[in-house]
Amino acid sequence: MATSDPTPVTPRAFSPLSGSFGLNKDQKPSGSPWNPLKWPSWFSYQKGRLNLPNPGKFERLHAEATKETFTTNYLFDGAQANIVKELSANFHVQHQFSLGSQVMPPMYNFMSGYMTERTMLQGTMDNDTNLNGVIRHAWSPNSITKVVAQLTNMPGHSMLQFEQELNGTDYSINLKTMNPNPLEMTGLYMASYLQSVSQHLVLGSEIVLQRPTPDMEETAMSFVGKYTGKDYIATAQFQGLGAIQASYYQRINEKVDFGVELNLMVQGGRREAVATVGGKFDFRQATFRGQIDTTGKVSAVLEEKMAPGFSFLISGDLDHMKGQSKFGVGIMLSA
């Protein structure tokens, strides 16, 4: 009676980059936890049982409070018109006209963008032929590369930036360099790491190395902590040279959000602090953002959806300490 040869079993390859050290995170490791050689497997096993969430990006630590509720990214003055045209499901163009600004000359910007599930291309050119471009490609769900370029007619204002994101189940790593020169080792280099230590708490750090010239070097390091509750987010960042940035975001309901930010500088005999409070209100056909800070600045932006694809915008900024004010009106058309 003939017997068939058993099918050979391919041994599992060990990869030091695997978060489970070659072991399924739900599989209990063999061996004693008191054996130092088994500590990596036991550590990965215990961490996997916690089911920790991804901490997000370092650059978006204060995003809920500062970018969603504050008016900073939405303020403008003078007259502005934005026309967006969807040419296909992946490609769109945008025309932006602005005039009457107190700080900027009349300007025209042409923007175009192409996006797929893994790649994003975006470019902007103004009437002075200044060009900005962004390329973002996801090699995998955990690895994303981003390249940002800025070409201007002004000497010393052009910029080239490379960025690499590595996202794990419970951590994120970001590596960024701006205007690097490998021959002279000059440029700006940044590295950040965020780690979820519980379902609600995230801890991390960032280091910045700046070398404008080969004989000049500056290094700064910061530590961050972020706590996410049911309807609030509290974030604190301790930077070098006595700088502290803290923010608090509170979601009142589905239509009302509030954010608070505190920037504190304590260095030698110098003590400065600025507190900012902002709110976002979503109505049936409008969105209102208001903001006030301790320097006497008050600002507000109203976006009214007049019809499908058509919005009317009003922006106002008043500085009581300097006696200056800015006002702007605009339209946004999507077709």
mmCIF file of C-alpha atoms in Angstrom:
data_model
loop_
_atom_site.group_PDB
_atom_site.id
_atom_site.type_symbol
_atom_site.label_atom_id
_atom_site.label_comp_id
_atom_site.label_asym_id
_atom_site.label_seq_id
_atom_site.Cartn_x
_atom_site.Cartn_y
_atom_site.Cartn_z
ATOM 1 C CA MET A 1 0.000 0.000 0.000
ATOM 2 C CA ALA A 2 1.550 3.254 -1.124
ATOM 3 C CA THR A 3 1.669 6.240 1.192
ATOM 4 C CA SER A 4 1.765 9.794 -0.040
ATOM 5 C CA ASP A 5 4.452 12.140 1.207
ATOM 6 C CA PRO A 6 3.184 14.755 3.613
ATOM 7 C CA THR A 7 2.924 18.255 2.236
ATOM 8 C CA PRO A 8 5.886 20.287 3.495
ATOM 9 C CA VAL A 9 4.953 23.107 5.827
ATOM 10 C CA THR A 10 6.465 26.478 5.046
ATOM 11 C CA PRO A 11 8.019 27.891 8.207
ATOM 12 C CA ARG A 12 6.750 31.255 9.382
ATOM 13 C CA ALA A 13 9.188 34.006 8.536
ATOM 14 C CA PHE A 14 10.045 36.325 11.410
ATOM 15 C CA SER A 15 9.816 40.018 10.636
ATOM 16 C CA PRO A 16 11.113 42.598 13.133
ATOM 17 C CA LEU A 17 8.704 45.118 11.630
ATOM 18 C CA SER A 18 5.636 43.073 12.502
ATOM 19 C CA GLY A 19 3.887 44.455 15.550
ATOM 20 C CA SER A 20 3.247 40.958 16.869
ATOM 21 C CA PHE A 21 6.869 39.760 16.515
ATOM 22 C CA GLY A 22 5.843 37.006 14.114
ATOM 23 C CA LEU A 23 2.949 35.991 16.360
ATOM 24 C CA ASN A 24 -0.753 36.595 16.048
ATOM 25 C CA LYS A 25 -1.692 39.242 18.583
ATOM 26 C CA ASP A 26 -4.651 37.115 19.740
ATOM 27 C CA GLN A 27 -2.500 34.005 20.126
ATOM 28 C CA LYS A 28 -1.096 33.489 23.588
ATOM 29 C CA PRO A 29 2.679 33.063 23.362
ATOM 30 C CA SER A 30 4.293 29.875 24.556
ATOM 31 C CA GLY A 31 6.886 29.836 27.291
ATOM 32 C CA SER A 32 7.146 31.550 30.620
ATOM 33 C CA PRO A 33 6.630 35.355 30.813
ATOM 34 C CA TRP A 34 9.636 35.414 33.175
ATOM 35 C CA ASN A 35 11.912 34.329 30.340
ATOM 36 C CA PRO A 36 13.568 37.484 28.902
ATOM 37 C CA LEU A 37 13.643 35.905 25.445
ATOM 38 C CA LYS A 38 9.836 35.725 25.515
ATOM 39 C CA TRP A 39 9.263 39.287 26.700
ATOM 40 C CA PRO A 40 8.722 40.758 23.173
ATOM 41 C CA SER A 41 6.036 38.161 22.425
ATOM 42 C CA TRP A 42 4.316 38.638 25.772
ATOM 43 C CA PHE A 43 4.468 42.436 25.433
ATOM 44 C CA SER A 44 2.863 42.284 21.977
ATOM 45 C CA TYR A 45 0.220 39.874 23.251
ATOM 46 C CA GLN A 46 -0.733 42.033 26.226
ATOM 47 C CA LYS A 47 -0.772 45.191 24.087
ATOM 48 C CA GLY A 48 -2.984 43.511 21.491
ATOM 49 C CA ARG A 49 -5.509 42.604 24.180
ATOM 50 C CA LEU A 50 -5.958 46.294 24.999
ATOM 51 C CA ASN A 51 -7.254 46.973 21.460
ATOM 52 C CA LEU A 52 -5.750 50.465 21.461
ATOM 53 C CA PRO A 53 -6.895 52.918 18.744
ATOM 54 C CA ASN A 54 -4.690 54.770 16.292
ATOM 55 C CA PRO A 55 -3.615 58.120 17.839
ATOM 56 C CA GLY A 56 -3.892 60.131 14.613
ATOM 57 C CA LYS A 57 -1.437 62.633 13.181
ATOM 58 C CA PHE A 58 0.866 64.824 15.232
ATOM 59 C CA GLU A 59 0.071 67.928 13.174
ATOM 60 C CA ARG A 60 -3.643 67.502 13.919
ATOM 61 C CA LEU A 61 -3.362 67.313 17.704
ATOM 62 C CA HIS A 62 -5.180 70.645 18.134
ATOM 63 C CA ALA A 63 -7.240 70.356 14.946
ATOM 64 C CA GLU A 64 -10.635 69.911 16.595
ATOM 65 C CA ALA A 65 -10.300 73.134 18.573
ATOM 66 C CA THR A 66 -8.236 75.360 16.294
ATOM 67 C CA LYS A 67 -9.036 74.231 12.751
ATOM 68 C CA GLU A 68 -12.679 73.215 13.087
ATOM 69 C CA THR A 69 -14.126 75.869 15.404
ATOM 70 C CA PHE A 70 -11.772 78.855 14.990
ATOM 71 C CA THR A 71 -12.067 81.386 12.184
ATOM 72 C CA THR A 72 -8.337 81.479 11.441
ATOM 73 C CA ASN A 73 -8.491 79.275 8.332
ATOM 74 C CA TYR A 74 -11.647 80.937 6.987
ATOM 75 C CA LEU A 75 -10.987 84.673 7.397
ATOM 76 C CA PHE A 76 -10.501 86.905 4.350
ATOM 77 C CA ASP A 77 -10.991 90.553 3.486
ATOM 78 C CA GLY A 78 -12.076 92.389 0.368
ATOM 79 C CA ALA A 79 -14.084 90.586 -2.293
ATOM 80 C CA GLN A 80 -13.540 86.941 -3.181
ATOM 81 C CA ALA A 81 -15.075 84.495 -5.619
ATOM 82 C CA ASN A 82 -14.460 80.748 -5.835
ATOM 83 C CA ILE A 83 -15.681 78.662 -8.752
ATOM 84 C CA VAL A 84 -15.226 74.899 -8.528
ATOM 85 C CA LYS A 85 -15.868 72.639 -11.519
ATOM 86 C CA GLU A 86 -16.007 68.849 -11.237
ATOM 87 C CA LEU A 87 -14.767 67.551 -14.581
ATOM 88 C CA SER A 88 -14.950 63.902 -13.541
ATOM 89 C CA ALA A 89 -15.199 61.753 -10.466
ATOM 90 C CA ASN A 90 -11.437 62.114 -9.951
ATOM 91 C CA PHE A 91 -10.555 65.483 -11.490
ATOM 92 C CA HIS A 92 -11.635 69.022 -10.595
ATOM 93 C CA VAL A 93 -10.500 72.590 -11.234
ATOM 94 C CA GLN A 94 -11.034 75.772 -9.258
ATOM 95 C CA HIS A 95 -10.798 79.472 -10.088
ATOM 96 C CA GLN A 96 -10.322 81.983 -7.290
ATOM 97 C CA PHE A 97 -10.576 85.764 -7.707
ATOM 98 C CA SER A 98 -9.797 88.237 -4.919
ATOM 99 C CA LEU A 99 -9.519 92.035 -4.845
ATOM 100 C CA GLY A 100 -9.871 94.917 -2.424
ATOM 101 C CA SER A 101 -7.770 93.288 0.308
ATOM 102 C CA GLN A 102 -5.863 95.532 2.724
ATOM 103 C CA VAL A 103 -2.896 93.163 2.954
ATOM 104 C CA MET A 104 -2.824 91.432 -0.451
ATOM 105 C CA PRO A 105 -2.887 92.795 -4.011
ATOM 106 C CA PRO A 106 -5.623 91.709 -6.444
ATOM 107 C CA MET A 107 -4.957 88.091 -7.268
ATOM 108 C CA TYR A 108 -6.142 85.208 -9.409
ATOM 109 C CA ASN A 109 -5.445 81.582 -8.523
ATOM 110 C CA PHE A 110 -6.001 78.537 -10.664
ATOM 111 C CA MET A 111 -6.164 75.220 -8.836
ATOM 112 C CA SER A 112 -6.557 71.679 -10.099
ATOM 113 C CA GLY A 113 -6.707 68.357 -8.363
ATOM 114 C CA TYR A 114 -6.717 64.684 -9.232
ATOM 115 C CA MET A 115 -7.558 62.034 -6.665
ATOM 116 C CA THR A 116 -7.858 58.265 -6.581
ATOM 117 C CA GLU A 117 -8.095 55.829 -3.705
ATOM 118 C CA ARG A 118 -4.313 55.839 -3.244
ATOM 119 C CA THR A 119 -2.973 58.961 -4.987
ATOM 120 C CA MET A 120 -3.685 62.675 -4.753
ATOM 121 C CA LEU A 121 -2.222 65.360 -7.028
ATOM 122 C CA GLN A 122 -2.935 69.032 -6.438
ATOM 123 C CA GLY A 123 -1.486 72.188 -7.967
ATOM 124 C CA THR A 124 -2.023 75.945 -7.653
ATOM 125 C CA MET A 125 -0.724 78.820 -9.786
ATOM 126 C CA ASP A 126 -1.411 82.530 -9.292
ATOM 127 C CA ASN A 127 -1.200 85.488 -11.674
ATOM 128 C CA ASP A 128 2.491 85.995 -10.737
ATOM 129 C CA THR A 129 3.253 82.404 -11.892
ATOM 130 C CA ASN A 130 3.991 81.257 -8.339
ATOM 131 C CA LEU A 131 3.417 77.509 -8.268
ATOM 132 C CA ASN A 132 2.480 75.206 -5.396
ATOM 133 C CA GLY A 133 2.178 71.454 -5.827
ATOM 134 C CA VAL A 134 1.322 68.494 -3.594
ATOM 135 C CA ILE A 135 1.758 64.789 -4.359
ATOM 136 C CA ARG A 136 0.441 62.246 -1.867
ATOM 137 C CA HIS A 137 0.595 58.502 -2.421
ATOM 138 C CA ALA A 138 -0.471 55.660 -0.140
ATOM 139 C CA TRP A 139 1.832 52.690 -0.705
ATOM 140 C CA SER A 140 -0.340 50.775 1.751
ATOM 141 C CA PRO A 141 -2.894 51.702 4.411
ATOM 142 C CA ASN A 142 0.018 52.098 6.847
ATOM 143 C CA SER A 143 2.601 53.883 4.660
ATOM 144 C CA ILE A 144 1.991 57.256 3.007
ATOM 145 C CA THR A 145 4.477 59.503 1.206
ATOM 146 C CA LYS A 146 3.866 63.193 0.619
ATOM 147 C CA VAL A 147 5.868 65.720 -1.428
ATOM 148 C CA VAL A 148 5.179 69.467 -1.296
ATOM 149 C CA ALA A 149 6.873 71.958 -3.649
ATOM 150 C CA GLN A 150 6.666 75.736 -3.826
ATOM 151 C CA LEU A 151 8.278 77.680 -6.652
ATOM 152 C CA THR A 152 8.211 81.470 -6.469
ATOM 153 C CA ASN A 153 9.839 84.415 -8.207
ATOM 154 C CA MET A 154 11.101 85.747 -4.867
ATOM 155 C CA PRO A 155 14.637 84.562 -4.027
ATOM 156 C CA GLY A 156 14.788 82.364 -0.955
ATOM 157 C CA HIS A 157 11.053 81.635 -0.857
ATOM 158 C CA SER A 158 11.009 78.427 -2.898
ATOM 159 C CA MET A 159 10.547 75.271 -0.858
ATOM 160 C CA LEU A 160 10.708 71.493 -1.229
ATOM 161 C CA GLN A 161 9.347 69.202 1.469
ATOM 162 C CA PHE A 162 9.322 65.418 1.835
ATOM 163 C CA GLU A 163 7.127 63.627 4.350
ATOM 164 C CA GLN A 164 6.668 59.981 5.286
ATOM 165 C CA GLU A 165 3.873 58.637 7.485
ATOM 166 C CA LEU A 166 3.901 55.232 9.167
ATOM 167 C CA ASN A 167 0.653 54.271 10.889
ATOM 168 C CA GLY A 168 0.248 51.241 13.111
ATOM 169 C CA THR A 169 -2.782 50.008 14.958
ATOM 170 C CA ASP A 170 -1.909 52.036 18.070
ATOM 171 C CA TYR A 171 0.925 54.354 17.013
ATOM 172 C CA SER A 172 1.915 56.814 14.301
ATOM 173 C CA ILE A 173 5.328 57.986 13.097
ATOM 174 C CA ASN A 174 5.937 61.043 10.951
ATOM 175 C CA LEU A 175 9.244 61.971 9.315
ATOM 176 C CA LYS A 176 9.537 65.310 7.557
ATOM 177 C CA THR A 177 12.318 67.303 5.931
ATOM 178 C CA MET A 178 12.227 70.729 4.310
ATOM 179 C CA ASN A 179 14.789 72.016 1.798
ATOM 180 C CA PRO A 180 17.288 69.238 2.576
ATOM 181 C CA ASN A 181 20.843 69.427 1.246
ATOM 182 C CA PRO A 182 22.522 66.015 1.644
ATOM 183 C CA LEU A 183 25.937 67.387 0.681
ATOM 184 C CA GLU A 184 26.060 70.065 3.380
ATOM 185 C CA MET A 185 23.500 68.407 5.692
ATOM 186 C CA THR A 186 21.476 71.603 5.904
ATOM 187 C CA GLY A 187 17.721 72.025 6.047
ATOM 188 C CA LEU A 188 14.889 71.447 8.484
ATOM 189 C CA TYR A 189 14.299 67.929 9.835
ATOM 190 C CA MET A 190 11.382 66.828 12.026
ATOM 191 C CA ALA A 191 10.399 63.489 13.528
ATOM 192 C CA SER A 192 7.351 62.779 15.681
ATOM 193 C CA TYR A 193 5.918 59.742 17.428
ATOM 194 C CA LEU A 194 2.481 59.224 18.967
ATOM 195 C CA GLN A 195 1.452 56.216 21.043
ATOM 196 C CA SER A 196 -1.949 55.296 22.443
ATOM 197 C CA VAL A 197 -1.468 54.122 26.033
ATOM 198 C CA SER A 198 -5.183 53.612 26.725
ATOM 199 C CA GLN A 199 -8.507 53.939 24.952
ATOM 200 C CA HIS A 200 -8.548 57.664 25.770
ATOM 201 C CA LEU A 201 -4.950 58.789 26.402
ATOM 202 C CA VAL A 202 -2.255 59.475 23.787
ATOM 203 C CA LEU A 203 1.346 60.438 24.563
ATOM 204 C CA GLY A 204 4.056 61.478 22.135
ATOM 205 C CA SER A 205 7.051 63.595 21.316
ATOM 206 C CA GLU A 206 8.527 65.594 18.457
ATOM 207 C CA ILE A 207 12.108 66.610 17.750
ATOM 208 C CA VAL A 208 13.078 69.401 15.346
ATOM 209 C CA LEU A 209 16.576 69.890 13.931
ATOM 210 C CA GLN A 210 17.264 73.076 12.002
ATOM 211 C CA ARG A 211 20.526 73.679 10.138
ATOM 212 C CA PRO A 212 20.303 76.808 7.972
ATOM 213 C CA THR A 213 24.080 76.701 7.439
ATOM 214 C CA PRO A 214 26.663 73.935 8.001
ATOM 215 C CA ASP A 215 28.063 75.757 11.062
ATOM 216 C CA MET A 216 24.722 76.659 12.655
ATOM 217 C CA GLU A 217 22.417 74.151 14.327
ATOM 218 C CA GLU A 218 19.328 74.426 16.517
ATOM 219 C CA THR A 219 17.443 71.578 18.163
ATOM 220 C CA ALA A 220 14.077 71.652 19.888
ATOM 221 C CA MET A 221 12.018 68.913 21.492
ATOM 222 C CA SER A 222 8.409 68.867 22.625
ATOM 223 C CA PHE A 223 6.193 66.458 24.546
ATOM 224 C CA VAL A 224 2.451 66.107 24.041
ATOM 225 C CA GLY A 225 -0.509 64.500 25.721
ATOM 226 C CA LYS A 226 -4.053 64.151 24.419
ATOM 227 C CA TYR A 227 -7.105 62.869 26.266
ATOM 228 C CA THR A 228 -10.301 62.079 24.358
ATOM 229 C CA GLY A 229 -13.560 61.815 26.264
ATOM 230 C CA LYS A 230 -17.081 61.089 25.146
ATOM 231 C CA ASP A 231 -17.734 64.600 23.827
ATOM 232 C CA TYR A 232 -14.525 66.515 24.569
ATOM 233 C CA ILE A 233 -10.814 66.491 23.737
ATOM 234 C CA ALA A 234 -8.055 68.014 25.902
ATOM 235 C CA THR A 235 -4.548 68.461 24.473
ATOM 236 C CA ALA A 236 -1.328 69.883 25.940
ATOM 237 C CA GLN A 237 2.030 70.393 24.250
ATOM 238 C CA PHE A 238 5.171 71.335 26.173
ATOM 239 C CA GLN A 239 7.722 72.860 23.828
ATOM 240 C CA GLY A 240 11.272 73.961 24.401
ATOM 241 C CA LEU A 241 12.252 77.380 25.762
ATOM 242 C CA GLY A 242 9.280 77.506 28.122
ATOM 243 C CA ALA A 243 6.496 77.442 25.515
ATOM 244 C CA ILE A 244 3.213 75.690 26.339
ATOM 245 C CA GLN A 245 0.230 75.205 24.038
ATOM 246 C CA ALA A 246 -2.994 73.745 25.391
ATOM 247 C CA SER A 247 -6.397 73.332 23.776
ATOM 248 C CA TYR A 248 -9.819 72.057 24.788
ATOM 249 C CA TYR A 249 -12.614 71.031 22.436
ATOM 250 C CA GLN A 250 -16.204 70.519 23.571
ATOM 251 C CA ARG A 251 -18.997 69.157 21.415
ATOM 252 C CA ILE A 252 -22.248 70.539 22.790
ATOM 253 C CA ASN A 253 -24.480 68.745 20.296
ATOM 254 C CA GLU A 254 -24.514 67.854 16.607
ATOM 255 C CA LYS A 255 -24.738 71.520 15.596
ATOM 256 C CA VAL A 256 -22.675 73.378 18.226
ATOM 257 C CA ASP A 257 -18.916 73.019 18.920
ATOM 258 C CA PHE A 258 -16.641 75.126 21.116
ATOM 259 C CA GLY A 259 -12.868 75.322 21.339
ATOM 260 C CA VAL A 260 -10.395 77.016 23.692
ATOM 261 C CA GLU A 261 -6.661 77.498 23.130
ATOM 262 C CA LEU A 262 -3.963 78.818 25.458
ATOM 263 C CA ASN A 263 -0.467 79.803 24.312
ATOM 264 C CA LEU A 264 1.943 80.514 27.165
ATOM 265 C CA MET A 265 5.554 81.683 26.936
ATOM 266 C CA VAL A 266 7.734 81.695 30.061
ATOM 267 C CA GLN A 267 11.389 82.483 29.433
ATOM 268 C CA GLY A 268 13.621 84.341 31.863
ATOM 269 C CA GLY A 269 11.753 87.431 32.953
ATOM 270 C CA ARG A 270 9.394 87.268 29.989
ATOM 271 C CA ARG A 271 5.873 85.993 30.516
ATOM 272 C CA GLU A 272 3.270 86.180 27.788
ATOM 273 C CA ALA A 273 -0.042 84.404 27.412
ATOM 274 C CA VAL A 274 -2.827 84.524 24.826
ATOM 275 C CA ALA A 275 -6.144 82.742 25.294
ATOM 276 C CA THR A 276 -8.587 82.229 22.418
ATOM 277 C CA VAL A 277 -12.198 81.060 22.500
ATOM 278 C CA GLY A 278 -14.075 80.036 19.374
ATOM 279 C CA GLY A 279 -17.401 78.485 18.490
ATOM 280 C CA LYS A 280 -18.991 76.832 15.465
ATOM 281 C CA PHE A 281 -22.746 76.774 14.868
ATOM 282 C CA ASP A 282 -24.343 74.706 12.108
ATOM 283 C CA PHE A 283 -27.807 75.755 10.995
ATOM 284 C CA ARG A 284 -30.030 74.205 8.365
ATOM 285 C CA GLN A 285 -28.521 76.260 5.505
ATOM 286 C CA ALA A 286 -25.704 78.192 7.169
ATOM 287 C CA THR A 287 -22.531 77.797 9.234
ATOM 288 C CA PHE A 288 -21.350 80.506 11.640
ATOM 289 C CA ARG A 289 -17.929 80.684 13.301
ATOM 290 C CA GLY A 290 -17.001 83.244 15.944
ATOM 291 C CA GLN A 291 -13.739 83.859 17.783
ATOM 292 C CA ILE A 292 -12.368 86.200 20.476
ATOM 293 C CA ASP A 293 -8.989 86.332 22.217
ATOM 294 C CA THR A 294 -7.321 88.203 25.081
ATOM 295 C CA THR A 295 -5.478 90.594 22.731
ATOM 296 C CA GLY A 296 -8.765 92.264 21.833
ATOM 297 C CA LYS A 297 -9.346 90.583 18.475
ATOM 298 C CA VAL A 298 -12.880 89.582 17.526
ATOM 299 C CA SER A 299 -13.666 87.774 14.267
ATOM 300 C CA ALA A 300 -16.572 85.987 12.645
ATOM 301 C CA VAL A 301 -17.302 84.141 9.401
ATOM 302 C CA LEU A 302 -20.756 83.304 8.059
ATOM 303 C CA GLU A 303 -21.357 80.890 5.199
ATOM 304 C CA GLU A 304 -24.917 80.903 3.879
ATOM 305 C CA LYS A 305 -25.972 78.169 1.440
ATOM 306 C CA MET A 306 -28.282 80.075 -0.876
ATOM 307 C CA ALA A 307 -28.916 77.173 -3.271
ATOM 308 C CA PRO A 308 -27.388 73.778 -4.078
ATOM 309 C CA GLY A 309 -23.808 74.467 -5.121
ATOM 310 C CA PHE A 310 -23.972 78.196 -4.306
ATOM 311 C CA SER A 311 -22.817 79.817 -1.036
ATOM 312 C CA PHE A 312 -22.512 83.412 0.138
ATOM 313 C CA LEU A 313 -19.751 84.289 2.625
ATOM 314 C CA ILE A 314 -19.253 87.220 5.000
ATOM 315 C CA SER A 315 -16.035 87.672 7.001
ATOM 316 C CA GLY A 316 -15.195 90.279 9.634
ATOM 317 C CA ASP A 317 -12.160 90.899 11.841
ATOM 318 C CA LEU A 318 -11.844 93.678 14.462
ATOM 319 C CA ASP A 319 -8.702 94.446 16.483
ATOM 320 C CA HIS A 320 -9.701 96.706 19.391
ATOM 321 C CA MET A 321 -6.141 97.254 20.647
ATOM 322 C CA LYS A 322 -4.818 98.474 17.277
ATOM 323 C CA GLY A 323 -8.057 100.080 16.110
ATOM 324 C CA GLN A 324 -8.001 98.095 12.861
ATOM 325 C CA SER A 325 -10.797 96.237 11.124
ATOM 326 C CA LYS A 326 -11.184 94.059 8.045
ATOM 327 C CA PHE A 327 -14.304 93.046 6.185
ATOM 328 C CA GLY A 328 -14.883 90.677 3.309
ATOM 329 C CA VAL A 329 -17.671 89.269 1.168
ATOM 330 C CA GLY A 330 -17.464 86.327 -1.191
ATOM 331 C CA ILE A 331 -19.271 83.690 -3.152
ATOM 332 C CA MET A 332 -18.586 80.014 -3.786
ATOM 333 C CA LEU A 333 -20.013 78.228 -6.797
ATOM 334 C CA SER A 334 -19.721 74.497 -7.413
ATOM 335 C CA ALA A 335 -20.767 73.003 -10.717
#
